[in-house]
């Protein structure tokens, strides 16, 4: 169940990378990611089932810390990948060729919203700038989708290989 849930989440990330960036596909991707992550509740039960009753408080603390740390690292790593990919698609050289320099270039490279807001007042190059920023954002989603899929599928394989096959949590004492 754990490995399967992680694989389902990995499939959701893969769908982000490969499917068209339209609302139905993004919604389906996020549904798969969320549904797969629901299997992590079983991870808590596995941890607690393996802990003796006198150590259950420590086991719960370690389990919760691991869950929170994984969440924070996932957001930080994937967010950093997205930001780096987005900025990479909007090089300062290309922006300067369009007449966007200095603080304006930094605003455009900071976020899609900043780029689109700047493009509204950019004059003749506005359409090209908006298109380039949107394409860079879409490219960043593709890279994050592939990265997330790879990480989730590696985690699924690790869980599949490391979880004892005879483990039964149905008669847990916690």
Tab-separated table of N, CA, C and O in Angstrom, residues 119 122-132 134:
chain	number	residue	atom	x	y	z
A	119	UNK	N	4.753	43.228	-18.553
A	119	UNK	CA	4.445	43.156	-19.985
A	119	UNK	C	3.266	44.048	-20.358
A	119	UNK	O	3.197	44.530	-21.492
A	122	UNK	N	4.909	47.247	-21.266
A	122	UNK	CA	6.218	47.143	-21.918
A	122	UNK	C	6.252	47.656	-23.342
A	122	UNK	O	7.300	47.655	-23.963
A	123	UNK	N	5.167	48.041	-23.876
A	123	UNK	CA	5.185	48.561	-25.242
A	123	UNK	C	5.198	47.466	-26.286
A	123	UNK	O	4.576	46.420	-26.116
A	124	UNK	N	5.947	47.678	-27.395
A	124	UNK	CA	5.899	46.752	-28.529
A	124	UNK	C	6.384	45.345	-28.222
A	124	UNK	O	5.957	44.387	-28.844
A	125	UNK	N	7.274	45.191	-27.241
A	125	UNK	CA	7.818	43.864	-26.932
A	125	UNK	C	6.946	43.108	-25.936
A	125	UNK	O	7.281	41.992	-25.550
A	126	UNK	N	5.816	43.663	-25.533
A	126	UNK	CA	4.993	43.074	-24.482
A	126	UNK	C	4.517	41.669	-24.820
A	126	UNK	O	4.595	40.765	-23.986
A	127	UNK	N	4.014	41.475	-26.022
A	127	UNK	CA	3.496	40.156	-26.400
A	127	UNK	C	4.568	39.091	-26.368
A	127	UNK	O	4.355	37.987	-25.841
A	128	UNK	N	5.741	39.385	-26.914
A	128	UNK	CA	6.834	38.416	-26.927
A	128	UNK	C	7.316	38.123	-25.513
A	128	UNK	O	7.600	36.970	-25.169
A	129	UNK	N	7.383	39.153	-24.684
A	129	UNK	CA	7.829	38.977	-23.310
A	129	UNK	C	6.839	38.109	-22.529
A	129	UNK	O	7.226	37.179	-21.820
A	130	UNK	N	5.553	38.392	-22.660
A	130	UNK	CA	4.528	37.602	-21.965
A	130	UNK	C	4.573	36.156	-22.421
A	130	UNK	O	4.497	35.230	-21.601
A	131	UNK	N	4.712	35.935	-23.715
A	131	UNK	CA	4.775	34.581	-24.234
A	131	UNK	C	6.009	33.850	-23.699
A	131	UNK	O	5.925	32.687	-23.301
A	132	UNK	N	7.156	34.519	-23.700
A	132	UNK	CA	8.384	33.891	-23.215
A	132	UNK	C	8.259	33.527	-21.727
A	132	UNK	O	8.670	32.460	-21.294
A	134	UNK	N	5.447	32.949	-20.036
A	134	UNK	CA	4.503	31.835	-19.901
A	134	UNK	C	5.144	30.518	-20.314
A	134	UNK	O	4.944	29.484	-19.662
